[in-house]
Amino acid sequence: MGSNQLEIIFSCGQGEKNTPDSGYRLLAKRLRQTWAVESSKNIFANDLLSRCRLVVFAGSQKKFTAKEFADLRQYLKLGGYLVVLLGSDETVESNLNHLLEEYGMTVNSDSVIRSTFKKYFIPKEALITDGYLQRTTTSNNTVQNQGGFLFPYGSTMKVKSPAIPLLITGSACHPMQKPICGFYADPQSPKGGRILTISSVQIFHDGFIEKEENLTLVDRLFGLILAEKLPRVLPDESDVPESEPIVDIAEIASRVTPVLERFGGVVYGSGNSSGNGSVGSGNGSGNGLVGLGNGSGNGSVGNLKRVYETDCDAPSMAKIAEVLQAFREVGAENEPLSLVAPKFDGVYPSMQPAVYPPTFDDLPRPQLEMFDFNKEFVAGREKLNHVVLDRKLRSLMCLPYLECSSVLFKIISQFKKFS
């Protein structure tokens, strides 16, 4: 590498909110331990693309022009590397997806959430513990635990050939088993261009990079794209688990008919059925099991969906004449059936739901002063006796004693006249 050649440049002029100076400080500090890291507000000027090894677009929100896309394609043909961090919020503003589609990668506009709680209260801060597609093994041929990583405020991706998926959402997130990181390497040249795409901008943010194994993920992903030689074995599309549809329990539960039961050796069924202690449905027979459709059930069940009846039963008026004739033959009166009012024995008294007032966190009520009611409501003579017996007033002069007495007996005016 020449003295004027740069290794990693962060783009800061395409509307990126996170830069090595704000938001990605810990990421830049981690990368500077191995590579030289710089930032530029215009990577398309001053021939920077020809002098740098890796360009990082982290959450670009401005649209790229056709000339800028052409410069990036030429940069990749000459062996340049791109790292694109793009989430669902940025896909609305940016048009980087148009460039990524040419290399088999597309960032979707959905969101990845954690379907079960574990450690983090916000569902969009998804903890993924089984997201690595390429598993590492030890010398004993045992699978090594690679640890989990935090995937905050991200989305899923579509990855197809010639790109390959590296990370997936795992089994505890929704959507399940979907790619969240794609990698492209030029298949024609081992020293050709490479693209690493991650569908989350916040995954390496200062607030999340030190959580879980995100720092280890930085070393692995940047070490992969900047490696001199790629590993011989890399995951491909076939390693992504296929999505298996599950039964819509709510829909099926709303269509279930009453359960068929057997009472006293009588078999309740529908259609032309026959069986020994079994239930028949349709033109079939069953030996101890359920017969469905045109066949017999011997130890297995055919199409389970046919167990549930979705047709409504409509009342028929064809037998009304025969019923009326039977009433006349028997001599019974033809009158509407009367409703027998049910009688309920009330075992328990009528109850009302208990409502308790809410408890508020408030300051305690002020404490009342000690108040002597006996001292206030006793007769005047008894008050005078208390004054005389009070040890504090025993040493008083005669004049204060008379003043207290005049107050008690309401003779203040006469006392002031003589005094």
Coordinates of C-alpha atoms in Angstrom, one line a residue:
M1 CA 0.0 0.0 0.0
G2 CA 1.4 3.4 -1.0
S3 CA 1.9 6.2 1.4
N4 CA -1.0 8.2 -0.2
Q5 CA -3.4 5.2 -0.2
L6 CA -6.2 5.1 2.4
E7 CA -7.8 2.0 3.8
I8 CA -11.3 2.8 5.2
I9 CA -13.3 6.0 4.4
F10 CA -16.7 6.8 6.0
S11 CA -19.0 8.7 3.7
C12 CA -20.4 11.8 5.5
G13 CA -21.9 13.7 2.6
Q14 CA -24.9 11.6 1.6
G15 CA -27.1 12.5 4.6
E16 CA -25.5 10.1 7.1
K17 CA -26.5 10.8 10.7
N18 CA -23.8 8.6 12.2
T19 CA -20.1 9.4 11.5
P20 CA -16.8 8.5 13.1
D21 CA -17.1 11.8 15.0
S22 CA -20.7 11.2 16.2
G23 CA -22.5 7.9 16.6
Y24 CA -19.7 5.6 15.3
R25 CA -16.9 6.7 17.6
L26 CA -16.5 3.3 19.2
L27 CA -16.7 1.6 15.8
A28 CA -13.9 3.9 14.4
K29 CA -11.8 3.3 17.5
R30 CA -12.2 -0.5 17.0
L31 CA -11.2 -0.3 13.3
R32 CA -8.2 1.9 14.0
Q33 CA -6.6 -0.8 16.0
T34 CA -6.0 -2.6 12.6
W35 CA -6.7 -0.2 9.8
A36 CA -6.5 3.5 9.0
V37 CA -9.9 5.2 9.2
E38 CA -10.9 8.5 7.7
S39 CA -14.1 10.4 6.9
S40 CA -15.0 12.5 3.9
K41 CA -18.0 14.7 3.0
N42 CA -17.5 14.0 -0.8
I43 CA -15.9 10.7 -1.6
F44 CA -16.5 11.3 -5.3
A45 CA -14.2 14.3 -5.4
N46 CA -10.4 14.5 -5.5
D47 CA -10.1 11.0 -6.8
L48 CA -10.7 9.5 -3.4
L49 CA -12.2 6.3 -4.7
S50 CA -9.0 5.3 -6.5
R51 CA -7.0 5.9 -3.4
C52 CA -9.1 4.0 -0.8
R53 CA -9.6 0.4 -0.1
L54 CA -13.0 0.3 1.6
V55 CA -15.9 2.8 1.6
V56 CA -18.6 2.7 4.3
F57 CA -22.1 4.1 3.6
A58 CA -23.9 4.0 6.9
G59 CA -27.5 5.2 6.6
S60 CA -27.2 7.3 3.5
Q61 CA -30.5 9.2 3.0
K62 CA -29.7 11.3 0.0
K63 CA -30.3 9.9 -3.5
F64 CA -27.2 9.0 -5.6
T65 CA -27.0 10.3 -9.1
A66 CA -26.4 8.2 -12.2
K67 CA -22.8 9.4 -12.4
E68 CA -22.1 8.5 -8.8
F69 CA -23.5 5.0 -9.4
A70 CA -21.3 4.6 -12.4
D71 CA -18.3 5.6 -10.3
L72 CA -19.2 3.0 -7.7
R73 CA -19.5 0.3 -10.4
Q74 CA -16.1 1.2 -11.8
Y75 CA -14.7 1.3 -8.3
L76 CA -15.9 -2.3 -7.7
K77 CA -14.6 -3.5 -11.0
L78 CA -11.1 -2.2 -10.1
G79 CA -11.2 -4.2 -6.8
G80 CA -12.8 -1.8 -4.4
Y81 CA -14.8 -2.8 -1.3
L82 CA -18.1 -1.4 -0.1
V83 CA -19.9 -1.7 3.3
V84 CA -23.5 -0.6 3.2
L85 CA -25.6 -0.2 6.4
L86 CA -29.1 0.4 5.4
G87 CA -32.3 0.0 7.5
S88 CA -36.0 0.2 6.7
D89 CA -36.2 3.9 7.5
E90 CA -33.4 4.7 5.1
T91 CA -34.7 2.7 2.2
V92 CA -37.5 5.3 1.8
E93 CA -35.1 8.2 1.2
S94 CA -32.1 6.5 -0.3
N95 CA -31.8 4.7 -3.7
L96 CA -28.9 2.5 -2.8
N97 CA -31.2 -0.5 -3.3
H98 CA -31.0 0.0 -7.0
L99 CA -27.2 -0.5 -6.9
L100 CA -27.5 -3.5 -4.5
E101 CA -30.1 -5.3 -6.7
E102 CA -27.5 -5.6 -9.4
Y103 CA -25.4 -7.7 -7.1
G104 CA -28.2 -9.9 -5.7
M105 CA -29.1 -8.0 -2.5
T106 CA -32.2 -5.9 -1.5
V107 CA -33.0 -4.4 1.9
N108 CA -36.7 -4.7 2.7
S109 CA -39.0 -2.1 4.3
D110 CA -40.1 -4.3 7.2
S111 CA -38.9 -4.5 10.8
V112 CA -37.3 -7.3 12.8
I113 CA -38.7 -7.8 16.2
R114 CA -38.1 -10.2 19.0
S115 CA -41.1 -12.4 19.4
T116 CA -40.2 -13.6 23.0
F117 CA -38.9 -11.4 25.7
K118 CA -35.2 -11.9 26.6
K119 CA -33.1 -9.2 28.4
Y120 CA -34.3 -6.2 26.3
F121 CA -37.8 -4.6 26.8
I122 CA -38.1 -3.0 23.3
P123 CA -39.1 -5.6 20.7
K124 CA -37.2 -3.9 17.9
E125 CA -34.0 -4.4 19.9
A126 CA -33.8 -8.0 18.8
L127 CA -31.4 -10.3 20.5
I128 CA -30.3 -13.0 18.0
T129 CA -28.6 -16.1 19.5
D130 CA -28.7 -18.4 16.4
G131 CA -28.0 -15.9 13.6
Y132 CA -24.7 -17.2 12.2
L133 CA -25.0 -19.4 9.1
Q134 CA -21.4 -20.5 9.0
R135 CA -20.7 -22.5 12.1
T136 CA -17.2 -22.9 13.4
T137 CA -16.0 -26.2 14.8
T138 CA -13.2 -27.1 17.2
S139 CA -10.5 -29.7 16.9
N140 CA -12.9 -32.2 18.4
N141 CA -15.4 -31.7 15.6
T142 CA -17.8 -30.0 18.0
V143 CA -19.8 -26.9 17.0
Q144 CA -18.4 -23.9 18.8
N145 CA -20.9 -21.5 20.4
Q146 CA -20.4 -18.2 18.5
G147 CA -22.5 -16.1 20.9
G148 CA -25.4 -13.8 20.2
F149 CA -25.5 -10.3 18.9
L150 CA -28.0 -7.4 19.3
F151 CA -29.8 -6.4 16.1
P152 CA -31.5 -3.1 16.9
Y153 CA -34.1 -1.4 14.6
G154 CA -33.2 -3.4 11.6
S155 CA -35.1 -5.1 8.7
T156 CA -34.8 -8.2 6.6
M157 CA -33.1 -8.7 3.2
K158 CA -33.5 -10.6 0.0
V159 CA -30.2 -12.3 -0.9
K160 CA -29.8 -14.3 -4.1
S161 CA -26.9 -15.4 -6.4
P162 CA -24.3 -14.1 -6.9
A163 CA -24.5 -12.8 -3.3
I164 CA -24.6 -15.0 -0.3
P165 CA -26.3 -14.6 3.2
L166 CA -24.1 -14.4 6.3
L167 CA -26.5 -13.7 9.1
I168 CA -30.2 -14.5 9.6
T169 CA -32.9 -13.5 12.1
G170 CA -32.9 -16.9 13.8
S171 CA -35.9 -18.8 15.3
A172 CA -36.8 -16.3 18.1
C173 CA -37.4 -13.3 15.9
H174 CA -40.1 -12.3 13.5
P175 CA -39.8 -12.7 10.5
M176 CA -38.0 -16.0 11.3
Q177 CA -35.0 -17.3 9.4
K178 CA -34.6 -14.3 7.1
P179 CA -31.3 -12.9 5.9
I180 CA -30.1 -9.7 7.6
C181 CA -26.6 -9.6 6.2
G182 CA -25.4 -10.3 2.6
F183 CA -22.0 -10.6 1.0
Y184 CA -20.9 -10.3 -2.6
A185 CA -17.5 -11.1 -4.1
D186 CA -16.6 -10.9 -7.7
P187 CA -16.8 -14.6 -8.9
Q188 CA -14.5 -13.9 -11.9
S189 CA -11.5 -12.5 -10.0
P190 CA -10.3 -13.3 -6.5
K191 CA -9.1 -9.7 -6.2
G192 CA -12.3 -8.2 -7.6
G193 CA -14.8 -6.0 -5.8
R194 CA -16.7 -7.0 -2.7
I195 CA -19.9 -5.6 -1.0
L196 CA -21.0 -6.3 2.5
T197 CA -24.6 -5.2 3.3
I198 CA -26.2 -5.1 6.8
S199 CA -29.9 -4.2 7.1
S200 CA -29.4 -2.2 10.3
V201 CA -27.8 1.2 10.8
Q202 CA -27.9 1.1 14.7
I203 CA -26.1 -2.3 15.0
F204 CA -22.7 -0.6 15.3
H205 CA -24.0 2.6 17.0
D206 CA -22.2 3.7 20.2
G207 CA -25.3 2.8 22.2
F208 CA -25.3 -0.9 21.0
I209 CA -21.9 -1.9 19.8
E210 CA -20.6 -2.8 23.3
K211 CA -23.7 -5.0 24.0
E212 CA -23.6 -8.8 23.6
E213 CA -21.0 -9.9 20.9
N214 CA -21.4 -6.9 18.5
L215 CA -17.7 -6.0 18.8
T216 CA -16.8 -9.5 17.8
L217 CA -19.2 -9.2 14.9
V218 CA -17.3 -6.1 13.8
D219 CA -14.0 -8.0 13.7
R220 CA -15.5 -10.9 11.8
L221 CA -17.4 -8.9 9.1
F222 CA -14.7 -6.3 8.5
G223 CA -12.0 -9.0 8.7
L224 CA -13.9 -11.0 6.0
I225 CA -14.3 -8.2 3.5
L226 CA -10.7 -7.0 4.0
A227 CA -9.2 -10.4 3.9
E228 CA -6.5 -11.1 1.3
K229 CA -8.1 -14.5 0.6
L230 CA -11.7 -15.5 1.2
P231 CA -12.4 -18.7 3.1
R232 CA -12.9 -21.8 0.9
V233 CA -16.3 -22.6 2.5
L234 CA -18.9 -19.9 2.7
P235 CA -22.7 -20.3 3.3
D236 CA -25.1 -20.0 0.4
E237 CA -28.8 -19.7 -0.2
S238 CA -29.4 -23.4 0.6
D239 CA -28.1 -22.9 4.1
V240 CA -31.0 -20.6 4.9
P241 CA -33.8 -22.6 6.6
E242 CA -37.0 -22.7 4.5
S243 CA -40.1 -21.1 5.9
E244 CA -42.6 -23.7 7.0
P245 CA -46.2 -22.6 7.0
I246 CA -48.1 -23.3 10.2
V247 CA -51.7 -24.1 10.7
D248 CA -54.0 -21.1 11.4
I249 CA -55.4 -22.3 14.6
A250 CA -57.8 -19.3 15.0
E251 CA -59.4 -19.9 11.6
I252 CA -59.7 -23.7 12.1
A253 CA -61.2 -23.2 15.6
S254 CA -63.9 -21.0 14.2
R255 CA -65.0 -23.8 11.8
V256 CA -65.1 -26.7 14.2
T257 CA -68.4 -28.6 14.4
P258 CA -69.5 -30.3 17.7
V259 CA -67.5 -33.3 18.7
L260 CA -68.9 -36.7 17.6
E261 CA -69.2 -39.0 20.6
R262 CA -70.4 -42.5 21.1
F263 CA -73.1 -43.3 23.7
G264 CA -74.4 -46.8 24.5
G265 CA -73.0 -48.3 21.4
V266 CA -74.6 -45.8 19.0
V267 CA -72.3 -44.2 16.6
Y268 CA -73.1 -40.6 15.5
G269 CA -71.8 -39.8 12.0
S270 CA -72.7 -38.0 8.8
G271 CA -73.2 -39.3 5.3
N272 CA -73.3 -42.9 4.3
S273 CA -71.0 -44.5 6.8
S274 CA -70.5 -47.7 8.5
G275 CA -68.0 -48.9 11.1
N276 CA -67.2 -50.9 14.1
G277 CA -67.1 -48.4 17.0
S278 CA -66.0 -45.7 14.7
V279 CA -67.1 -42.4 13.1
G280 CA -67.8 -42.3 9.4
S281 CA -67.9 -39.2 7.2
G282 CA -68.8 -39.3 3.5
N283 CA -68.9 -42.5 1.6
G284 CA -66.5 -44.4 3.7
S285 CA -66.1 -46.9 6.5
G286 CA -63.8 -47.0 9.4
N287 CA -62.5 -49.7 11.7
G288 CA -61.8 -48.0 15.0
L289 CA -60.7 -44.8 13.2
V290 CA -62.1 -42.0 11.1
G291 CA -63.2 -42.7 7.5
L292 CA -62.9 -39.7 5.2
G293 CA -64.0 -39.4 1.6
N294 CA -64.4 -42.4 -0.7
G295 CA -62.4 -45.0 1.2
S296 CA -61.9 -46.6 4.5
G297 CA -59.8 -45.6 7.6
N298 CA -57.5 -48.4 8.7
G299 CA -55.0 -46.9 11.1
S300 CA -54.6 -43.5 9.4
V301 CA -56.5 -40.4 8.6
G302 CA -56.7 -38.8 5.2
N303 CA -57.3 -35.1 4.6
L304 CA -57.8 -33.6 8.1
K305 CA -59.4 -30.5 6.6
R306 CA -62.4 -32.6 5.6
V307 CA -63.1 -33.4 9.2
Y308 CA -64.5 -29.9 9.7
E309 CA -67.9 -29.1 8.2
T310 CA -68.4 -25.7 6.9
D311 CA -71.9 -26.1 5.4
C312 CA -74.9 -24.7 7.3
D313 CA -77.9 -26.9 8.0
A314 CA -81.1 -25.5 6.5
P315 CA -84.6 -26.5 7.9
S316 CA -86.8 -28.5 5.5
M317 CA -90.6 -28.1 5.2
A318 CA -91.1 -31.4 3.3
K319 CA -92.1 -33.3 6.4
I320 CA -94.7 -30.8 7.8
A321 CA -97.7 -32.6 6.1
E322 CA -96.7 -36.0 7.5
V323 CA -96.2 -34.5 11.0
L324 CA -99.7 -33.0 10.9
Q325 CA -101.2 -36.2 9.7
A326 CA -99.5 -38.1 12.6
F327 CA -101.0 -35.6 15.1
R328 CA -104.5 -36.4 13.8
E329 CA -104.0 -40.1 13.9
V330 CA -102.7 -40.1 17.4
G331 CA -105.4 -37.6 18.5
A332 CA -103.0 -35.1 19.9
E333 CA -103.7 -31.4 19.9
N334 CA -101.8 -29.4 17.3
E335 CA -100.6 -26.5 19.2
P336 CA -97.3 -24.6 19.4
L337 CA -94.9 -25.9 21.9
S338 CA -94.8 -23.8 25.1
L339 CA -91.6 -22.8 26.7
V340 CA -90.9 -24.3 30.1
A341 CA -89.5 -21.6 32.2
P342 CA -86.3 -22.8 33.9
K343 CA -86.1 -22.6 37.7
F344 CA -82.8 -21.8 39.2
D345 CA -82.0 -22.4 42.8
G346 CA -79.9 -19.6 44.1
V347 CA -77.3 -21.2 46.3
Y348 CA -75.3 -18.1 46.8
P349 CA -76.6 -14.6 47.5
S350 CA -76.4 -12.0 44.8
M351 CA -73.0 -10.5 44.6
Q352 CA -71.5 -7.4 43.1
P353 CA -68.0 -7.0 41.9
A354 CA -65.6 -5.6 44.5
V355 CA -64.2 -2.3 43.6
Y356 CA -61.3 -1.0 45.5
P357 CA -60.1 2.6 45.3
P358 CA -56.7 3.1 43.7
T359 CA -53.7 3.7 45.9
F360 CA -51.8 6.8 45.1
D361 CA -48.3 7.6 46.1
D362 CA -48.9 10.8 48.0
L363 CA -47.4 12.6 51.0
P364 CA -48.7 11.4 54.4
R365 CA -51.3 13.5 56.1
P366 CA -50.1 16.0 58.8
Q367 CA -50.1 14.7 62.3
L368 CA -52.7 16.3 64.6
E369 CA -51.6 18.1 67.7
M370 CA -52.3 16.6 71.1
F371 CA -55.6 18.2 72.2
D372 CA -57.0 17.9 75.7
F373 CA -60.8 17.8 75.4
N374 CA -61.2 17.6 79.2
K375 CA -59.3 20.8 79.7
E376 CA -61.6 22.6 77.3
F377 CA -65.0 21.4 78.3
V378 CA -64.8 21.3 82.2
A379 CA -66.7 23.8 84.3
G380 CA -65.2 27.1 85.3
R381 CA -64.6 26.2 88.9
E382 CA -62.7 23.1 88.0
K383 CA -60.6 25.1 85.6
L384 CA -59.8 27.5 88.4
N385 CA -58.8 24.5 90.6
H386 CA -56.5 23.3 87.8
V387 CA -54.9 26.7 87.7
V388 CA -54.3 26.8 91.4
L389 CA -52.9 23.3 91.5
D390 CA -50.6 23.8 88.5
R391 CA -47.1 23.9 89.7
K392 CA -46.1 26.5 87.2
L393 CA -48.7 29.0 88.7
R394 CA -47.9 28.3 92.3
S395 CA -45.0 30.8 92.3
L396 CA -47.0 33.5 90.6
M397 CA -47.9 36.7 92.3
C398 CA -51.5 37.5 93.3
L399 CA -52.1 39.8 90.4
P400 CA -51.5 37.1 87.7
Y401 CA -53.7 34.8 89.7
L402 CA -56.6 37.3 89.8
E403 CA -56.2 38.0 86.0
C404 CA -56.6 34.3 85.3
S405 CA -59.6 34.1 87.5
S406 CA -61.2 37.1 85.9
V407 CA -60.8 35.6 82.4
L408 CA -62.4 32.3 83.6
F409 CA -65.4 34.0 85.3
K410 CA -65.8 36.7 82.6
I411 CA -65.3 39.6 85.0
I412 CA -62.6 41.2 83.0
S413 CA -64.3 44.6 82.9
Q414 CA -64.8 44.8 86.6
F415 CA -61.3 43.7 87.3
K416 CA -59.8 46.3 85.1
K417 CA -62.0 49.0 86.8
F418 CA -60.6 48.1 90.2
S419 CA -57.0 47.7 89.0

